[in-house]
mmCIF file of C-alpha atoms in Angstrom:
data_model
loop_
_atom_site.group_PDB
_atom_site.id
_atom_site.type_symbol
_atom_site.label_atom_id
_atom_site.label_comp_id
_atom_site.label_asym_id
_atom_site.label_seq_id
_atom_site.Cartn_x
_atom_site.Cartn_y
_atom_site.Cartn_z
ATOM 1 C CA UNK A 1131 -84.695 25.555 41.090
ATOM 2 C CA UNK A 1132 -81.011 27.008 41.331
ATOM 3 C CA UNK A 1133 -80.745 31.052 40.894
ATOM 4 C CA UNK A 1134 -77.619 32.707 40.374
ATOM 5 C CA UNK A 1135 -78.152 34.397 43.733
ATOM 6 C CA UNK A 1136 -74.910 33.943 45.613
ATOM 7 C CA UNK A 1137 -75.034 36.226 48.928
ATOM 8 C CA UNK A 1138 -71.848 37.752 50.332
ATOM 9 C CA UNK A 1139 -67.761 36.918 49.280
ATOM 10 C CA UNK A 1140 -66.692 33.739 48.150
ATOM 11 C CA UNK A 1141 -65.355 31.729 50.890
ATOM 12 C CA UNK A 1142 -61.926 30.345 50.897
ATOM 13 C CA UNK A 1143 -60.162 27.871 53.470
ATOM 14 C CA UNK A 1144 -56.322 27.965 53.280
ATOM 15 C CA UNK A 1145 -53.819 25.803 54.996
ATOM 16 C CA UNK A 1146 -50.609 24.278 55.424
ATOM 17 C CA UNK A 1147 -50.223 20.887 55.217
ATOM 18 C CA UNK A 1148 -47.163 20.535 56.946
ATOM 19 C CA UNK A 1149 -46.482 19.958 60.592
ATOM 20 C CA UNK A 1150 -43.499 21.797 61.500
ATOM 21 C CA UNK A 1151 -44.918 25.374 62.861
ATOM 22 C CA UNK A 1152 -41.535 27.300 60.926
ATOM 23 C CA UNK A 1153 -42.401 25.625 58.035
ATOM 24 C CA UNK A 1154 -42.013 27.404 54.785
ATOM 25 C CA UNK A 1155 -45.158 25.961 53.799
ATOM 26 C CA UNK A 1156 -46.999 27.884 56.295
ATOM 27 C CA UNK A 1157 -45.394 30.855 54.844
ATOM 28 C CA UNK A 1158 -46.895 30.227 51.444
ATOM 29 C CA UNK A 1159 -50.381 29.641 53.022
ATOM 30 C CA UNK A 1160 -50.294 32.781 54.076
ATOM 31 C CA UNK A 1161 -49.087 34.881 51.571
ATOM 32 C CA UNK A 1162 -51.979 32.933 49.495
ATOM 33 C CA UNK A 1163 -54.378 33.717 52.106
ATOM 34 C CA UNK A 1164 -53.135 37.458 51.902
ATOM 35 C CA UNK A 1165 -53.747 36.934 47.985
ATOM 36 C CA UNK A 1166 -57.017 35.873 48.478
ATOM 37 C CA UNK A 1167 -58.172 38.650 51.219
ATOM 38 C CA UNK A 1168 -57.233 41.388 48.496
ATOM 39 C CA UNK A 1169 -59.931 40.364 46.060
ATOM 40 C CA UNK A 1170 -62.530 40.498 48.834
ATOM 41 C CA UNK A 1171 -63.292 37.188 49.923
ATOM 42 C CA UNK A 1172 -63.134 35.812 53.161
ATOM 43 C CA UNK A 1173 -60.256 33.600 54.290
ATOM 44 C CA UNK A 1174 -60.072 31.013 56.776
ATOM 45 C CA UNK A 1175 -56.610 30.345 56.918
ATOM 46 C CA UNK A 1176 -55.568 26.788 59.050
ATOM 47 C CA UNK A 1177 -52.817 25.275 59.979
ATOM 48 C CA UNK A 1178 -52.317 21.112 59.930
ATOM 49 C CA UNK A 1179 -52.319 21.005 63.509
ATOM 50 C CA UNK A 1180 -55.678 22.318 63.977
ATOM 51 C CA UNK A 1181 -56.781 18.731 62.822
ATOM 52 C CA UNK A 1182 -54.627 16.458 64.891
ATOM 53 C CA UNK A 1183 -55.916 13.141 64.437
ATOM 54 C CA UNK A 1184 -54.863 9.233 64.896
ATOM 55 C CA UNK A 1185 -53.799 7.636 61.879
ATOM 56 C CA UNK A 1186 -56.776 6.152 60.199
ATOM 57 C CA UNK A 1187 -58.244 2.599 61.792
ATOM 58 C CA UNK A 1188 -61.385 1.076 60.955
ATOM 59 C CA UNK A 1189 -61.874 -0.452 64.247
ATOM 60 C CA UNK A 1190 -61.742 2.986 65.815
ATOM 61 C CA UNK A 1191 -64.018 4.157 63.646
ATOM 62 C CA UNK A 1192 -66.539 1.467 64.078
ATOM 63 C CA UNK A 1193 -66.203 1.809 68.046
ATOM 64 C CA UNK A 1194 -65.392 5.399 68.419
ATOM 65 C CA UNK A 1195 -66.379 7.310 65.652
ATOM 66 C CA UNK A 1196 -64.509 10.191 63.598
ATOM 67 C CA UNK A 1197 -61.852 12.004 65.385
ATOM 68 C CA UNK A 1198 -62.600 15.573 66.525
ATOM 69 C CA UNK A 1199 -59.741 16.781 64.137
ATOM 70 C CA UNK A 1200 -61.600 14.991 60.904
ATOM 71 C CA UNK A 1201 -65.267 16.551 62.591
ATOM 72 C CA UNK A 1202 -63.210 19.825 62.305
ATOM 73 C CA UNK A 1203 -61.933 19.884 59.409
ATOM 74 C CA UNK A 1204 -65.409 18.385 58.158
ATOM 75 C CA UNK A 1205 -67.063 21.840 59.265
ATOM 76 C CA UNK A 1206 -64.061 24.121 57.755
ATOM 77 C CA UNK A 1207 -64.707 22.317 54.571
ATOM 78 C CA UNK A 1208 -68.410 22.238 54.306
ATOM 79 C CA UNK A 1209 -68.418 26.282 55.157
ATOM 80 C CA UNK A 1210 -66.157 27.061 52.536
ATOM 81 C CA UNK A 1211 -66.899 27.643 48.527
ATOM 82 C CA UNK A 1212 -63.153 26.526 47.727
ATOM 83 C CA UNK A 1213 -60.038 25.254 49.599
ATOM 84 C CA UNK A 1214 -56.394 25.831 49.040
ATOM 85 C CA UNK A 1215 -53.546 23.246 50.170
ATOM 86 C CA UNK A 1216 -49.886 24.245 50.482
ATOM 87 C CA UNK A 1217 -48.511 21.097 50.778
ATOM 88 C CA UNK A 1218 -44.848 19.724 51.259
ATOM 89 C CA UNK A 1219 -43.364 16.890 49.554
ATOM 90 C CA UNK A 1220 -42.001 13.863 51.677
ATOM 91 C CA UNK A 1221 -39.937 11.383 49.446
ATOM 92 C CA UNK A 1222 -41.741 12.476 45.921
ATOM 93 C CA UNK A 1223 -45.640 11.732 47.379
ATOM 94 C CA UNK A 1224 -47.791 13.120 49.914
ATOM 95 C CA UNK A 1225 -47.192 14.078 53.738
ATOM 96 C CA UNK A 1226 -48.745 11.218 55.947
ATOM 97 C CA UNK A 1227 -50.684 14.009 57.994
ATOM 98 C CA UNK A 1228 -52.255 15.228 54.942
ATOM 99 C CA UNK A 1229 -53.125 11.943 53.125
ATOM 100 C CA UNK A 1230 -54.434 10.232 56.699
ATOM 101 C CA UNK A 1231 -56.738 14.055 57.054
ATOM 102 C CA UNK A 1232 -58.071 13.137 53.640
ATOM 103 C CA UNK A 1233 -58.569 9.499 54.412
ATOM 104 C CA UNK A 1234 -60.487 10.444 58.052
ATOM 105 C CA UNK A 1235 -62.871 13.355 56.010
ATOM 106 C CA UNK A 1236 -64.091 11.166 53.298
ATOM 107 C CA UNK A 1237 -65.777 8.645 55.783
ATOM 108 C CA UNK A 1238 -67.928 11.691 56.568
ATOM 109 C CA UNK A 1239 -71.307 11.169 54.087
ATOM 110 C CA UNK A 1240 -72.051 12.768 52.259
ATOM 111 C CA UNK A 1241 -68.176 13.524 51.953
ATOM 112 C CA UNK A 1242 -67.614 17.388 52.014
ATOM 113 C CA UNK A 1243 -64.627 16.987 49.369
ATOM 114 C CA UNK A 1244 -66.851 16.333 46.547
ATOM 115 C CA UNK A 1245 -67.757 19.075 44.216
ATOM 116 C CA UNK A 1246 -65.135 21.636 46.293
ATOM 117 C CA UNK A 1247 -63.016 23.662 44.190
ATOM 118 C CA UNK A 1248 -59.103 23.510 45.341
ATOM 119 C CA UNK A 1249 -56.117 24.924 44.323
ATOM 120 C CA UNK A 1250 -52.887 23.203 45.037
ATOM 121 C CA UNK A 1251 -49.448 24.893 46.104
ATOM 122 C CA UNK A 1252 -45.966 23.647 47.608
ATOM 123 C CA UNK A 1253 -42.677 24.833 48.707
ATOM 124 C CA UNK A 1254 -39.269 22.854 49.133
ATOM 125 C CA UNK A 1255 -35.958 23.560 48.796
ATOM 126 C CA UNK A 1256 -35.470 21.179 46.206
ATOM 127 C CA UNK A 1257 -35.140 22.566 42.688
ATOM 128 C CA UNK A 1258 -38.682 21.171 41.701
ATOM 129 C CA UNK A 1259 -40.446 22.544 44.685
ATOM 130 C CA UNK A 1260 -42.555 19.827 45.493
ATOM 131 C CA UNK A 1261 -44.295 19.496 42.733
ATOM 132 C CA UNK A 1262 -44.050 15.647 42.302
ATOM 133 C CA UNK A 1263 -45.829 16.015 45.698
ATOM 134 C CA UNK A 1264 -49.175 17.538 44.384
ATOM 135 C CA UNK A 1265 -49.409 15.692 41.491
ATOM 136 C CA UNK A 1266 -49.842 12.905 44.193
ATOM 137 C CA UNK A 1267 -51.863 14.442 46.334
ATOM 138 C CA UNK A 1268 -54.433 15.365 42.993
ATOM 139 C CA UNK A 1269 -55.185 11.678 42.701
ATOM 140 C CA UNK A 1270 -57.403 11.132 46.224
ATOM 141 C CA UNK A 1271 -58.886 14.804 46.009
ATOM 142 C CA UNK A 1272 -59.873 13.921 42.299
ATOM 143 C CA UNK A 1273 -60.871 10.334 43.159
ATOM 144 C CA UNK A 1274 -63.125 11.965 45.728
ATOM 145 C CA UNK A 1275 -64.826 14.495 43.169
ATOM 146 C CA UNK A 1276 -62.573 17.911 44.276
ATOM 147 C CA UNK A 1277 -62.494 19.655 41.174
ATOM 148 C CA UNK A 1278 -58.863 20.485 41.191
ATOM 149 C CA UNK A 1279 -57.210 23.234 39.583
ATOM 150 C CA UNK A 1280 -55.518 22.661 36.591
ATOM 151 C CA UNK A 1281 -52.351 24.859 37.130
ATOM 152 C CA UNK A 1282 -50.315 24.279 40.240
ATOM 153 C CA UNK A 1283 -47.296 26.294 42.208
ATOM 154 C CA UNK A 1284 -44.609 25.419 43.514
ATOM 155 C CA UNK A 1285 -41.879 27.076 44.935
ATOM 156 C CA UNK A 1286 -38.324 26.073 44.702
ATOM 157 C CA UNK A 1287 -35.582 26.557 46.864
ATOM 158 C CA UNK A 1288 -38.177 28.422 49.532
ATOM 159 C CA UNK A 1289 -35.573 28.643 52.849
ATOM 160 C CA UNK A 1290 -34.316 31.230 50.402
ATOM 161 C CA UNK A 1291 -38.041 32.456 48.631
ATOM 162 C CA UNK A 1292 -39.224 34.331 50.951
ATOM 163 C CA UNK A 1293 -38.325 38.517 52.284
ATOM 164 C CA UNK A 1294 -39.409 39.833 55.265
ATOM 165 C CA UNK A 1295 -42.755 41.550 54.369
ATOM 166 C CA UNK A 1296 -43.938 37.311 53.563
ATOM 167 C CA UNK A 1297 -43.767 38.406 50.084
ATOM 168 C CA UNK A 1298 -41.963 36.051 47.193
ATOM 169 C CA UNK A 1299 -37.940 37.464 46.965
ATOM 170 C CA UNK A 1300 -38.525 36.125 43.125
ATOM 171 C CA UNK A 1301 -40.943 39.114 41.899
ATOM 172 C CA UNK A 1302 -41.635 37.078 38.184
ATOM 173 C CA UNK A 1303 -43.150 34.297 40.577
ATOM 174 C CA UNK A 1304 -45.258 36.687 42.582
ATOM 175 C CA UNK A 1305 -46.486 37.686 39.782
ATOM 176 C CA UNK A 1306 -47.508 34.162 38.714
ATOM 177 C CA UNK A 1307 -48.647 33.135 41.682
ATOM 178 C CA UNK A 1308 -51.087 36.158 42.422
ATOM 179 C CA UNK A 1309 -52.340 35.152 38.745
ATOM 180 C CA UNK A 1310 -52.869 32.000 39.690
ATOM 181 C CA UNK A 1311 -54.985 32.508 42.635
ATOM 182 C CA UNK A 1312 -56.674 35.614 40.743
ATOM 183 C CA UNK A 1313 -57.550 33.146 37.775
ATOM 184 C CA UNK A 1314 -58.571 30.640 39.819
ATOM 185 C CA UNK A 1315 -60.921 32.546 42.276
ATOM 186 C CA UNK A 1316 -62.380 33.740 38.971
ATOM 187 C CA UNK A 1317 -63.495 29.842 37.990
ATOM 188 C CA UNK A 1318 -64.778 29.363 41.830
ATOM 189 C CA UNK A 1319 -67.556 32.250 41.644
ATOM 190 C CA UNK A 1320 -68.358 31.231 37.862
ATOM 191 C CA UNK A 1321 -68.919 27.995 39.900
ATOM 192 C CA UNK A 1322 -70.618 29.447 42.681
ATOM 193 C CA UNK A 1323 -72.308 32.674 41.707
ATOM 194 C CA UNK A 1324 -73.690 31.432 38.292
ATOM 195 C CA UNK A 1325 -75.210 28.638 38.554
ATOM 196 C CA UNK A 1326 -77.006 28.767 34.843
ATOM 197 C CA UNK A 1327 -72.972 28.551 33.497
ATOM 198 C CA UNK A 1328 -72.299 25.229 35.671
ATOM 199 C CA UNK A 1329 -71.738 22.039 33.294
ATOM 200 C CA UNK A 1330 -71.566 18.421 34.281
ATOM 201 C CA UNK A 1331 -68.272 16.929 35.266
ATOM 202 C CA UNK A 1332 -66.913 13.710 34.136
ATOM 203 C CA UNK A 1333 -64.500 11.439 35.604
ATOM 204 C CA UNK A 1334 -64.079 8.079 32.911
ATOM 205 C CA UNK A 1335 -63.702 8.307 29.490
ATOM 206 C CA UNK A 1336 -67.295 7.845 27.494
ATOM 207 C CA UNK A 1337 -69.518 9.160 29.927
ATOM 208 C CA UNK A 1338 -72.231 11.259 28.191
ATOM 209 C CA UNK A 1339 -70.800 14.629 26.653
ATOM 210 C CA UNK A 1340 -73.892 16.160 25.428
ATOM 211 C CA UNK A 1341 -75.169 17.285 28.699
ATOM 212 C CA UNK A 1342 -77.549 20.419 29.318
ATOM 213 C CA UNK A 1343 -75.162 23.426 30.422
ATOM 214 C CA UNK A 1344 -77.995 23.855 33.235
ATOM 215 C CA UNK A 1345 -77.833 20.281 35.070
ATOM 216 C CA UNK A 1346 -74.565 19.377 37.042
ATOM 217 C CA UNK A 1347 -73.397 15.860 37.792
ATOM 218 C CA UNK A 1348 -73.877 14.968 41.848
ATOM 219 C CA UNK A 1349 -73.048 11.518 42.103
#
């Protein structure tokens, strides 16, 4: 029988999704993870290279196995209440890295993605900030149950969005963004902590809608 006994801080694992160690997307990761450390939870904060991996191939699944970099990112994810991506945009979709991490993980059963709350951010220096970007990348992370956060960030223009205390030179979009994670840490321990608020979640139009507010959806 579920309680609404939740011990210790909500967990949180935040990461950059882009390669390139000056990236400005590791800058955003960790002013999030910053963010998140304020309100008292506990932050894992990751980079993309701490789950190198081959591109994905059946055959070297079938012979080898998962990766060590998908097994690692398995155990980040299935140790954490919610996850965070600050992703970059490559030509209007997803990083390869990224989409290839996601592709590894959900062979893992049961898949650790499903059910995970995550919040999605990006920087570029384009004017839209790579926003096209994590519109993309919400279609596998929803297709693989991740209940995605409805509001998104992303930073435009970041090789100039950043001063030197890792802070946002914009203050308006500090302020938005430190709403956003505030707002959506909020939803994660309703989630987590409460488990009599929890509702079913539906993914195709005319599934059942009068579900009890007590039972939750697994499969």
């Amino acid at each position: 029988m579920p309680t609404d006994a939740h011990p210790g801080p909500l967990r949180v694992l935040v990461f950059g999704a882009a390669l390139r160690t000056e990236s400005t997307n590791a800058r955003l990761a960790s002013l999030v993870a910053r963010l998140i450390a304020e309100t008292g939870a506990t932050v894992d904060l990751a980079a993309m290279r701490d789950f190198a991996m081959p591109s994905y191939d059946g055959d070297v699944e079938a012979a080898e196995g998962l990766p060590s970099g998908a097994l690692a990112l398995r155990d980040r994810l299935e140790q954490c209440d919610a996850f965070v991506i600050s992703s970059p945009e490559y030509n209007a979709s997803v990083p390869g890295a990224l989409k290839n991490a996601i592709d590894w993980v959900s062979r893992v059963q049961p898949q650790p993605f499903k059910t995970k709350h995550a919040l999605l951010v990006s920087a570029s220096p384009s004017l839209i900030g790579g926003n096209r970007g994590l519109w993309a990348l919400r279609v596998p992370l929803e297709h693989l149950g991740t209940r995605v956060y409805p509001d998104m960030f992303s930073l435009a223009r970041s090789h100039q969005g950043f001063n030197q205390d890792g802070q946002l030179t914009d203050s308006g979009l500090q302020q938005r963004l430190a709403e956003t994670v505030t707002a959506f840490l909020r939803l994660v321990e309703a989630d987590v902590r409460y488990v009599c608020l929890r509702r079913r979640w539906y993914e195709f139009p005319g599934d059942r809608t009068e579900a009890p507010i007590t039972q939750r959806a697994e499969d």
